[in-house]
mmCIF file of C-alpha atoms in Angstrom:
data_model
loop_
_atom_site.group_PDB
_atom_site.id
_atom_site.type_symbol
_atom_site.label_atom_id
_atom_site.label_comp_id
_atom_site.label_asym_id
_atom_site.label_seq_id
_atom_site.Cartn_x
_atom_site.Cartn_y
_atom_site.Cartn_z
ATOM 1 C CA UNK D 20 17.572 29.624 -61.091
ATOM 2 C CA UNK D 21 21.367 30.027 -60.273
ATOM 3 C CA UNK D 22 21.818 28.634 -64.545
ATOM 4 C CA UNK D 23 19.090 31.190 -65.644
ATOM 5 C CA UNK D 24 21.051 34.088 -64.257
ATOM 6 C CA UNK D 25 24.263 33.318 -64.502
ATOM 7 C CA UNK D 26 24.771 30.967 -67.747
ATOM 8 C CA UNK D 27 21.559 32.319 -69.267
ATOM 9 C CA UNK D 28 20.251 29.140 -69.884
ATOM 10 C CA UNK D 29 16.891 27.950 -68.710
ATOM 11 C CA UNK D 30 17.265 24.541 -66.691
ATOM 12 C CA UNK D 31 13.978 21.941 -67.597
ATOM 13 C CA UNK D 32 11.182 21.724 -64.865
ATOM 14 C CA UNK D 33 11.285 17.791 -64.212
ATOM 15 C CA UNK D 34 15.243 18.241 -63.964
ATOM 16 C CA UNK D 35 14.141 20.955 -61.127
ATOM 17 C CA UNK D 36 11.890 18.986 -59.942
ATOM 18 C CA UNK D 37 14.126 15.632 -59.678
ATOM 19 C CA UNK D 38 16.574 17.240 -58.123
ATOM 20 C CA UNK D 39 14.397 19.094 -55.248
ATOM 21 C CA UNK D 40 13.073 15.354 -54.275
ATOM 22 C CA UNK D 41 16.397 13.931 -54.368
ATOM 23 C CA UNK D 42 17.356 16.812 -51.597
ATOM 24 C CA UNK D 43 13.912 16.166 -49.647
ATOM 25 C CA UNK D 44 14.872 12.263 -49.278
ATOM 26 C CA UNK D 45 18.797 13.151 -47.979
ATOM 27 C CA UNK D 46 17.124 15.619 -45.581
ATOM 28 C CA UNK D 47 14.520 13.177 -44.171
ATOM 29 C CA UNK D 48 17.357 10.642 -44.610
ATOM 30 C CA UNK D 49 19.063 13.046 -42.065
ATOM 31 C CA UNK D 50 16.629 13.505 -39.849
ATOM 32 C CA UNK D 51 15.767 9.971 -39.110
ATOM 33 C CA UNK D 52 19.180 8.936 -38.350
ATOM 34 C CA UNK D 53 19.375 12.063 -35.568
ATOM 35 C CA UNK D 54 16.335 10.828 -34.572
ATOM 36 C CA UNK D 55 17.904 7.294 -34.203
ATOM 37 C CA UNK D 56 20.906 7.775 -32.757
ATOM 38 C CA UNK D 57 19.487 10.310 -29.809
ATOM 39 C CA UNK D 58 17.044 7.067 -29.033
ATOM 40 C CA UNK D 59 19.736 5.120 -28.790
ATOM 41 C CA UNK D 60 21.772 6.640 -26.413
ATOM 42 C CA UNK D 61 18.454 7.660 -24.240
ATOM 43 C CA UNK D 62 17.600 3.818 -23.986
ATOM 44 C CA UNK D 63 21.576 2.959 -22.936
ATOM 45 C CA UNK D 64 21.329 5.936 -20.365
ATOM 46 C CA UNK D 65 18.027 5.124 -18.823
ATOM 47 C CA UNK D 66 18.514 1.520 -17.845
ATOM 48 C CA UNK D 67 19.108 -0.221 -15.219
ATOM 49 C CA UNK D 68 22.389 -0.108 -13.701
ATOM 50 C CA UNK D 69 23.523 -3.034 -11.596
ATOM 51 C CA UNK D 70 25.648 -1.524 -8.124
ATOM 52 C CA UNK D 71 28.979 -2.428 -7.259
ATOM 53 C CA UNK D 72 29.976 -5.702 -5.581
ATOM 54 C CA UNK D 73 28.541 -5.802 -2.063
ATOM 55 C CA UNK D 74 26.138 -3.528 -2.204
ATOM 56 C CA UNK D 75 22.183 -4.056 -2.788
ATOM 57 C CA UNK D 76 20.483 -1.561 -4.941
ATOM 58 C CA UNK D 77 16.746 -0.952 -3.834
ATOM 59 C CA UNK D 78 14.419 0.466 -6.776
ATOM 60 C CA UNK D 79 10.901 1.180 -5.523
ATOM 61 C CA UNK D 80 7.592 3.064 -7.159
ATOM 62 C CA UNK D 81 3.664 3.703 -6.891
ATOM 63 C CA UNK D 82 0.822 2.823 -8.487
ATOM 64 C CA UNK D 83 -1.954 5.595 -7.907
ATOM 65 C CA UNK D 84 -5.622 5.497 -8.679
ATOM 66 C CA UNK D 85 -6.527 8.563 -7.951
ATOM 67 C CA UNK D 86 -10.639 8.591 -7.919
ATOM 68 C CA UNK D 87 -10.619 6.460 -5.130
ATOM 69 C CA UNK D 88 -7.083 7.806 -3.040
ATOM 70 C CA UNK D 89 -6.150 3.998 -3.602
ATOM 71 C CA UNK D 90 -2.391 3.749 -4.126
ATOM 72 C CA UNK D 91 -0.067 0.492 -4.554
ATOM 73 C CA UNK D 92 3.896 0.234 -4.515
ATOM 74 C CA UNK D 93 6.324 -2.293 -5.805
ATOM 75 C CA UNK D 94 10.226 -2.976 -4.023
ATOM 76 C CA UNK D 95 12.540 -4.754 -5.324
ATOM 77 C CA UNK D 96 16.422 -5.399 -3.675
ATOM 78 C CA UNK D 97 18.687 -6.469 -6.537
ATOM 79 C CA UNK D 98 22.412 -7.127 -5.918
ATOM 80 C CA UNK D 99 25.534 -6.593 -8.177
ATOM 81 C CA UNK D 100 24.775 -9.805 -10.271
ATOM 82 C CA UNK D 101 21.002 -7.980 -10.978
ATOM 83 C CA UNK D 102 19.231 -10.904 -9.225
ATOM 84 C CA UNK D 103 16.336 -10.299 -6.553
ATOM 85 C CA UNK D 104 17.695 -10.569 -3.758
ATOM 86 C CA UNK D 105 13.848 -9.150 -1.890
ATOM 87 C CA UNK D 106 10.936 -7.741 -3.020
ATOM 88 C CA UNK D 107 7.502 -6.282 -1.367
ATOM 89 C CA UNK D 108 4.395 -4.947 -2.510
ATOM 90 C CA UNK D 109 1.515 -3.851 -1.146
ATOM 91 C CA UNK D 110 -1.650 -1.173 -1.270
ATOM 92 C CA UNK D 111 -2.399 1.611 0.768
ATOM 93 C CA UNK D 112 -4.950 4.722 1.254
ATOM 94 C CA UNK D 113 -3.052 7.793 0.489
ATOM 95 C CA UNK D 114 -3.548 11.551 -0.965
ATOM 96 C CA UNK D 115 -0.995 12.009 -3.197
ATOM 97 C CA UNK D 116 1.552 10.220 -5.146
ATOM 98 C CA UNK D 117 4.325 12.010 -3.194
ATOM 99 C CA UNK D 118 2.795 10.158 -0.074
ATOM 100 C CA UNK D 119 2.993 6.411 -1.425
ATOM 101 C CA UNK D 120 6.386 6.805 -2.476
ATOM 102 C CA UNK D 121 7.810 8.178 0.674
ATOM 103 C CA UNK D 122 5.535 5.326 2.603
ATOM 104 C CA UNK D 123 7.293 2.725 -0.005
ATOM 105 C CA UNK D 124 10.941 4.391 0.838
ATOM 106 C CA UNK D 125 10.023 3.519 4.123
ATOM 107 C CA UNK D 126 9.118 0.106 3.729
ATOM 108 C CA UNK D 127 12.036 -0.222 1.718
ATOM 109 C CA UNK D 128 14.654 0.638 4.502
ATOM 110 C CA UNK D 129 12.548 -1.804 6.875
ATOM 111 C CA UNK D 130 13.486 -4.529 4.821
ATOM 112 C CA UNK D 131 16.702 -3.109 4.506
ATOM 113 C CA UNK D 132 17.059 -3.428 7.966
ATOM 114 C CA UNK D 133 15.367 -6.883 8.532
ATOM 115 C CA UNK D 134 18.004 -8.354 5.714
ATOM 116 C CA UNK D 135 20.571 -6.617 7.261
ATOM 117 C CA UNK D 136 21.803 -5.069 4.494
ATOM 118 C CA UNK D 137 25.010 -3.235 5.723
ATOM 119 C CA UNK D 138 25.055 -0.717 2.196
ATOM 120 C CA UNK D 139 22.481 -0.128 -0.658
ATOM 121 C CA UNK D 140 21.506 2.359 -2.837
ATOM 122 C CA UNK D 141 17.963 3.543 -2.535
ATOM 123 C CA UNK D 142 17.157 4.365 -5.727
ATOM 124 C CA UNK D 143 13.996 6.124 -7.196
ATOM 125 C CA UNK D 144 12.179 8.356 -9.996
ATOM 126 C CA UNK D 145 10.531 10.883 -7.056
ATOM 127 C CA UNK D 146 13.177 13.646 -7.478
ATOM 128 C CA UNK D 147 10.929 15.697 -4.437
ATOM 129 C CA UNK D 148 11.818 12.643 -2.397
ATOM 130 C CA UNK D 149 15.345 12.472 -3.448
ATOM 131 C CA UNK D 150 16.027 15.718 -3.163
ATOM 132 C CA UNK D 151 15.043 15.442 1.000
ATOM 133 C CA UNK D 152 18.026 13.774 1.513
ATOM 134 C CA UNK D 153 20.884 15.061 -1.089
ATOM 135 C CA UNK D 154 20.047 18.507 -0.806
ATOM 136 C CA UNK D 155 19.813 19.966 2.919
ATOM 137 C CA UNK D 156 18.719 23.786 1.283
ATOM 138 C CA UNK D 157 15.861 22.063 0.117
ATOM 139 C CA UNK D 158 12.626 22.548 2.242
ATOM 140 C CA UNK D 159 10.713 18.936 2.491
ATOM 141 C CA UNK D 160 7.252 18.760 1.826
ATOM 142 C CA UNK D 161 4.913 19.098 5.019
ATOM 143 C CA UNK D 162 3.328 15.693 3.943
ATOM 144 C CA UNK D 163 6.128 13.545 4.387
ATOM 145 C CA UNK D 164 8.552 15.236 6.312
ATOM 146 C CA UNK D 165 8.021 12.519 9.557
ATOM 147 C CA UNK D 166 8.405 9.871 7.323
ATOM 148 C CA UNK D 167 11.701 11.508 5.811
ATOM 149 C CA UNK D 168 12.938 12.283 9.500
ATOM 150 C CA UNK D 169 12.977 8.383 10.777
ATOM 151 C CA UNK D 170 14.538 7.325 7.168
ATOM 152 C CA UNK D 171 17.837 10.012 7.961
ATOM 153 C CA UNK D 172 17.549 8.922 11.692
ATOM 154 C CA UNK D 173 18.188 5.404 10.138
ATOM 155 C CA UNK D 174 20.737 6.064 7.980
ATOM 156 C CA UNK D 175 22.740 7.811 10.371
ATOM 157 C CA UNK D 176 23.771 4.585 11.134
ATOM 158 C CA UNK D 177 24.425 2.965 8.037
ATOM 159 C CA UNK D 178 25.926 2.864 4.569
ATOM 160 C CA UNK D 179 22.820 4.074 2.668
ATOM 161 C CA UNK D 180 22.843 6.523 -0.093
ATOM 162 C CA UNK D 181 19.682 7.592 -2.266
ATOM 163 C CA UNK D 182 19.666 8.579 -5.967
ATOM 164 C CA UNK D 183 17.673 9.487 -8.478
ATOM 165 C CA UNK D 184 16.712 7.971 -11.794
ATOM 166 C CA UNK D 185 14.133 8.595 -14.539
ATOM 167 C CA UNK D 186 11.364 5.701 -14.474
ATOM 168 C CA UNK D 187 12.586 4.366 -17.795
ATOM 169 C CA UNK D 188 15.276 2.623 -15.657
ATOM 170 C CA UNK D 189 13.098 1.669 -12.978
ATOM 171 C CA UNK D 190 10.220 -0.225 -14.833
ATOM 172 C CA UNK D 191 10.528 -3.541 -12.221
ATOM 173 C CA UNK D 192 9.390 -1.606 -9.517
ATOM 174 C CA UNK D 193 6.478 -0.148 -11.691
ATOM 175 C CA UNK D 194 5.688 -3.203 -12.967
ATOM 176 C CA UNK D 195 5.634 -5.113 -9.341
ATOM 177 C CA UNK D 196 3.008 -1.609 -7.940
ATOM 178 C CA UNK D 197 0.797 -1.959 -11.337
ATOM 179 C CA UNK D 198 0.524 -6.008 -10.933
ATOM 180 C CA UNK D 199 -0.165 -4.950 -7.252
ATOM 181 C CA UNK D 200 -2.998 -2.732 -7.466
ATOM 182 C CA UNK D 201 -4.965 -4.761 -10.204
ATOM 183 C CA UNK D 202 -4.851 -7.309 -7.992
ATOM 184 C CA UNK D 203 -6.609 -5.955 -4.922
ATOM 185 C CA UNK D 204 -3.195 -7.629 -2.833
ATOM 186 C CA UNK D 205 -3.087 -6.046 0.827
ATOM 187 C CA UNK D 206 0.323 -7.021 1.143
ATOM 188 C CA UNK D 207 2.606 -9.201 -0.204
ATOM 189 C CA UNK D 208 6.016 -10.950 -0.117
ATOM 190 C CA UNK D 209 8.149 -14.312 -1.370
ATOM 191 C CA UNK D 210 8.313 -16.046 -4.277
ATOM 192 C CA UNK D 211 8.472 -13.605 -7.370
ATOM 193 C CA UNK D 212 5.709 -13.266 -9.870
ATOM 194 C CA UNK D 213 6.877 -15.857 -12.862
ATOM 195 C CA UNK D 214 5.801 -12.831 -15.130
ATOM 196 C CA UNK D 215 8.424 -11.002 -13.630
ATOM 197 C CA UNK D 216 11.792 -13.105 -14.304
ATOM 198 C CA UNK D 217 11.735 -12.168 -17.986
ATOM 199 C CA UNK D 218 11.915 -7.966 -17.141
ATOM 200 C CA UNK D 219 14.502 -8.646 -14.577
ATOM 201 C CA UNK D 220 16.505 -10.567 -17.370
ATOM 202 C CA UNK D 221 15.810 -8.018 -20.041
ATOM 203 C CA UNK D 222 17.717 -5.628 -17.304
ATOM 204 C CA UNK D 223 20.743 -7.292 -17.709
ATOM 205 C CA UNK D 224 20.565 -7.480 -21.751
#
């Protein structure tokens, strides 16, 4: 067009046309590396991260069938080195997702305890849960505020922190509550699942 007005001339259609692919395949071209390079750094932030030396990190999360209130949870205690140190599952009764994952906090500072595990890092995708303990302005729910209460009795005491992290960095614990609840397992504890070593290695990749 810019030819035809300017140099008079009139350019040839498959010229035009040759040139207006050419410009499609550098934009898509484009595109796909943004694409590619925003998935990259989104899978290096949301993995695992191991804690520092000394200190246990303990990921939990739910499983949650919700047409029957039937709800499992997975734990797992992982130390600087990212091997299990302790893990527990088990499945409970509960109303809400919110519920089973303050009930699995719970659990998860009991075995804290039992271990004696003088510091960890509680670490979970719930931000309502989270948020109970990092931000005092923050009103907890009614539903699990008892439960929340004898957790920050506890750590009173003790060298416990709790942080938040999207589930894409917590997948052991999900996988642990989903092998859980399709397996009808009350409760359960010991030797890990041999399905399980290869996602706790892939943590460490």
């Amino acid at each position: 067009m810019n030819r035809c007005v300017f140099n008079d001339k009139n350019p040839r259609p498959e010229v035009v046309i040759e040139q207006a692919r050419g410009a499609n395949v550098e934009y898509l071209q484009a595109v796909c590396d943004k694409v590619q390079r925003v998935s990259t750094i989104r899978s290096r932030v949301e993995r695992w991260s191991p804690p520092p030396p000394s200190v246990f990190k303990i990921n939990w999360d739910e499983a949650f069938k919700s047409s029957c209130s039937l709800a499992a949870f997975g734990i797992i205690a992982r130390d600087s080195g990212g091997s299990a140190h302790d893990w527990r599952c088990g499945r409970v009764i509960v109303s809400s997702t919110l519920m089973i994952e303050a009930w699995a906090l719970r659990i998860a500072c009991c075995m804290a305890k039992e271990q004696s595990i003088p510091e960890a890092i509680f670490e979970s995708d719930c931000k309502t849960l989270i948020d109970c303990f990092n931000k005092p302005k923050v009103k907890c729910p009614w539903e699990i505020a008892t439960v929340v209460a004898d957790i920050e009795g506890w750590a009173k005491s003790r060298n416990w922190s709790f942080s938040w992290r999207s589930r894409a960095s917590d997948k052991v614990a999900h996988w642990i509550a989903s092998w859980c609840i399709d397996r009808k397992i009350l409760f359960h504890t010991g030797c890990i699942p041999p399905e399980l070593h290869s996602i706790l290695y892939s943590d460490l990749l």
